[in-house]
mmCIF file of C-alpha atoms in Angstrom:
data_model
loop_
_atom_site.group_PDB
_atom_site.id
_atom_site.type_symbol
_atom_site.label_atom_id
_atom_site.label_comp_id
_atom_site.label_asym_id
_atom_site.label_seq_id
_atom_site.Cartn_x
_atom_site.Cartn_y
_atom_site.Cartn_z
ATOM 1 C CA MET A 1 0.000 0.000 0.000
ATOM 2 C CA SER A 2 1.553 3.317 -0.995
ATOM 3 C CA SER A 3 1.255 6.328 1.255
ATOM 4 C CA ALA A 4 0.640 9.911 0.193
ATOM 5 C CA SER A 5 3.554 12.305 0.703
ATOM 6 C CA PHE A 6 3.207 15.753 2.239
ATOM 7 C CA ASP A 7 5.608 18.529 1.287
ATOM 8 C CA ALA A 8 5.910 20.601 4.479
ATOM 9 C CA LEU A 9 8.283 23.142 2.910
ATOM 10 C CA ARG A 10 5.905 23.856 0.054
ATOM 11 C CA PHE A 11 2.992 24.149 2.491
ATOM 12 C CA SER A 12 4.963 26.579 4.669
ATOM 13 C CA ARG A 13 5.911 28.725 1.644
ATOM 14 C CA GLY A 14 2.289 28.803 0.527
ATOM 15 C CA LEU A 15 1.210 30.028 3.945
ATOM 16 C CA ARG A 16 3.906 32.723 3.988
ATOM 17 C CA GLU A 17 2.850 33.885 0.527
ATOM 18 C CA ILE A 18 -0.662 34.621 1.756
ATOM 19 C CA GLY A 19 0.611 36.572 4.734
ATOM 20 C CA VAL A 20 0.897 34.042 7.556
ATOM 21 C CA PRO A 21 3.892 34.838 9.804
ATOM 22 C CA GLU A 22 6.941 32.627 9.162
ATOM 23 C CA GLN A 23 7.005 31.044 12.621
ATOM 24 C CA GLN A 24 3.289 30.220 12.469
ATOM 25 C CA ALA A 25 3.567 28.879 8.899
ATOM 26 C CA ASP A 26 6.485 26.610 9.862
ATOM 27 C CA ARG A 27 4.639 25.317 12.932
ATOM 28 C CA LEU A 28 1.456 24.647 10.901
ATOM 29 C CA ALA A 29 3.545 22.820 8.291
ATOM 30 C CA GLU A 30 5.129 20.642 11.008
ATOM 31 C CA LEU A 31 1.735 19.836 12.539
ATOM 32 C CA MET A 32 0.264 18.991 9.143
ATOM 33 C CA ALA A 33 3.276 16.782 8.336
ATOM 34 C CA ASP A 34 2.830 14.952 11.663
ATOM 35 C CA ALA A 35 -0.889 14.529 11.049
ATOM 36 C CA PHE A 36 -0.353 13.210 7.544
ATOM 37 C CA SER A 37 2.422 10.832 8.598
ATOM 38 C CA THR A 38 0.294 9.533 11.492
ATOM 39 C CA PHE A 39 -2.760 8.833 9.370
ATOM 40 C CA ALA A 40 -1.083 8.073 6.027
ATOM 41 C CA ASP A 41 -0.628 4.425 6.982
ATOM 42 C CA GLU A 42 -4.343 4.156 7.649
ATOM 43 C CA LEU A 43 -5.322 5.468 4.229
ATOM 44 C CA VAL A 44 -6.569 2.864 1.806
ATOM 45 C CA THR A 45 -5.437 2.907 -1.786
ATOM 46 C CA ARG A 46 -7.648 1.763 -4.593
ATOM 47 C CA ASP A 47 -5.435 -1.266 -5.333
ATOM 48 C CA TYR A 48 -5.346 -2.345 -1.695
ATOM 49 C CA PHE A 49 -9.106 -1.896 -1.403
ATOM 50 C CA SER A 50 -9.616 -3.979 -4.561
ATOM 51 C CA GLU A 51 -7.362 -6.736 -3.227
ATOM 52 C CA VAL A 52 -9.128 -6.840 0.135
ATOM 53 C CA LEU A 53 -12.544 -6.679 -1.499
ATOM 54 C CA ASP A 54 -11.665 -9.460 -3.948
ATOM 55 C CA ALA A 55 -10.335 -11.633 -1.133
ATOM 56 C CA ARG A 56 -13.446 -11.095 0.969
ATOM 57 C CA LEU A 57 -15.777 -11.681 -1.967
ATOM 58 C CA THR A 58 -13.920 -14.884 -2.780
ATOM 59 C CA GLN A 59 -14.148 -15.993 0.842
ATOM 60 C CA HIS A 60 -17.844 -15.147 1.112
ATOM 61 C CA GLY A 61 -18.514 -16.804 -2.235
ATOM 62 C CA ALA A 62 -16.833 -19.981 -1.017
ATOM 63 C CA GLU A 63 -18.767 -19.858 2.260
ATOM 64 C CA LEU A 64 -22.035 -19.309 0.403
ATOM 65 C CA GLU A 65 -21.258 -22.153 -1.974
ATOM 66 C CA GLN A 66 -20.448 -24.419 0.979
ATOM 67 C CA ARG A 67 -23.733 -23.522 2.690
ATOM 68 C CA ILE A 68 -25.677 -24.164 -0.513
ATOM 69 C CA VAL A 69 -23.942 -27.512 -0.984
ATOM 70 C CA GLU A 70 -24.688 -28.463 2.633
ATOM 71 C CA LYS A 71 -28.361 -27.533 2.226
ATOM 72 C CA MET A 72 -28.580 -29.434 -1.058
ATOM 73 C CA MET A 73 -26.968 -32.499 0.490
ATOM 74 C CA LEU A 74 -29.388 -32.288 3.416
ATOM 75 C CA ARG A 75 -32.346 -32.069 1.040
ATOM 76 C CA PHE A 76 -31.023 -34.961 -1.028
ATOM 77 C CA ALA A 77 -30.643 -37.005 2.152
ATOM 78 C CA GLU A 78 -34.223 -36.151 3.154
ATOM 79 C CA GLN A 79 -35.485 -37.133 -0.286
ATOM 80 C CA ASP A 80 -33.488 -40.370 -0.165
ATOM 81 C CA THR A 81 -35.064 -41.161 3.197
ATOM 82 C CA LYS A 82 -38.550 -40.489 1.831
ATOM 83 C CA VAL A 83 -37.915 -42.591 -1.277
ATOM 84 C CA GLU A 84 -36.510 -45.454 0.792
ATOM 85 C CA ALA A 85 -39.563 -45.327 3.071
ATOM 86 C CA ARG A 86 -41.897 -45.462 0.075
ATOM 87 C CA PHE A 87 -39.944 -48.352 -1.442
ATOM 88 C CA ALA A 88 -40.151 -50.188 1.878
ATOM 89 C CA GLY A 89 -43.927 -49.697 1.824
ATOM 90 C CA GLN A 90 -44.096 -50.980 -1.735
ATOM 91 C CA ASP A 91 -41.945 -53.977 -0.818
ATOM 92 C CA ALA A 92 -44.385 -54.808 1.984
ATOM 93 C CA LYS A 93 -47.286 -54.611 -0.470
ATOM 94 C CA PHE A 94 -45.448 -56.878 -2.926
ATOM 95 C CA GLU A 95 -44.810 -59.408 -0.167
ATOM 96 C CA SER A 96 -48.516 -59.331 0.692
ATOM 97 C CA HIS A 97 -49.410 -59.907 -2.954
ATOM 98 C CA ASP A 98 -46.845 -62.706 -3.224
ATOM 99 C CA ALA A 99 -48.457 -64.434 -0.235
ATOM 100 C CA ARG A 100 -51.893 -64.101 -1.834
ATOM 101 C CA PHE A 101 -50.600 -65.456 -5.153
ATOM 102 C CA GLY A 102 -49.003 -68.392 -3.320
ATOM 103 C CA LYS A 103 -52.352 -69.179 -1.731
ATOM 104 C CA GLN A 104 -54.068 -68.925 -5.126
ATOM 105 C CA ASP A 105 -51.461 -71.276 -6.633
ATOM 106 C CA ARG A 106 -52.230 -73.911 -3.978
ATOM 107 C CA ILE A 107 -55.980 -73.563 -4.599
ATOM 108 C CA LEU A 108 -55.426 -73.850 -8.358
ATOM 109 C CA LEU A 109 -53.359 -77.022 -7.839
ATOM 110 C CA LEU A 110 -56.171 -78.486 -5.720
ATOM 111 C CA HIS A 111 -58.711 -77.647 -8.430
ATOM 112 C CA THR A 112 -56.510 -79.270 -11.064
ATOM 113 C CA TRP A 113 -56.353 -82.502 -9.082
ATOM 114 C CA MET A 114 -60.100 -82.382 -8.441
ATOM 115 C CA LEU A 115 -60.826 -81.954 -12.160
ATOM 116 C CA GLY A 116 -58.483 -84.814 -12.950
ATOM 117 C CA LEU A 117 -60.272 -87.050 -10.446
ATOM 118 C CA ILE A 118 -63.703 -86.046 -11.800
ATOM 119 C CA THR A 119 -62.478 -86.793 -15.313
ATOM 120 C CA LEU A 120 -61.273 -90.227 -14.234
ATOM 121 C CA VAL A 121 -64.484 -91.042 -12.415
ATOM 122 C CA LEU A 122 -66.805 -89.935 -15.231
ATOM 123 C CA VAL A 123 -64.913 -90.397 -18.476
ATOM 124 C CA VAL A 124 -63.189 -93.751 -17.895
ATOM 125 C CA PRO A 125 -66.430 -95.692 -17.238
ATOM 126 C CA GLN A 126 -68.012 -94.077 -20.306
ATOM 127 C CA LEU A 127 -65.028 -95.062 -22.441
ATOM 128 C CA GLN A 128 -65.202 -98.611 -21.117
ATOM 129 C CA ALA A 129 -68.887 -98.756 -22.052
ATOM 130 C CA TRP A 130 -68.184 -97.589 -25.593
ATOM 131 C CA LEU A 131 -65.231 -99.844 -26.136
ATOM 132 C CA ALA A 132 -66.785 -102.948 -24.638
#
């Protein structure tokens, strides 16, 4: 950061030219030089301000991005939990349907055997009568 320079001699001459007594002009020049040297280090140049501003904007941008990513990850986790819960519910329904289909398969097997037995009891004697 560059500091502004103060020309005390030039300031003193300028004061003398407008009629300020020499002793007073010199003392004012010294006081102004002290004031400028004391506060010159605290002055901010445009380049320094730009550097600091860029650094802070970069930092805040990174922090904002991190917060957004954290919120997005939290929302994705919530959605994953909801989806998993719904899939678990669907799995339970499928298991219920599988049990019902298993029961229907057993009933269908029983009906098949019953029809086979009925066929044997009714058709075989009729065939024997025709072939005899």
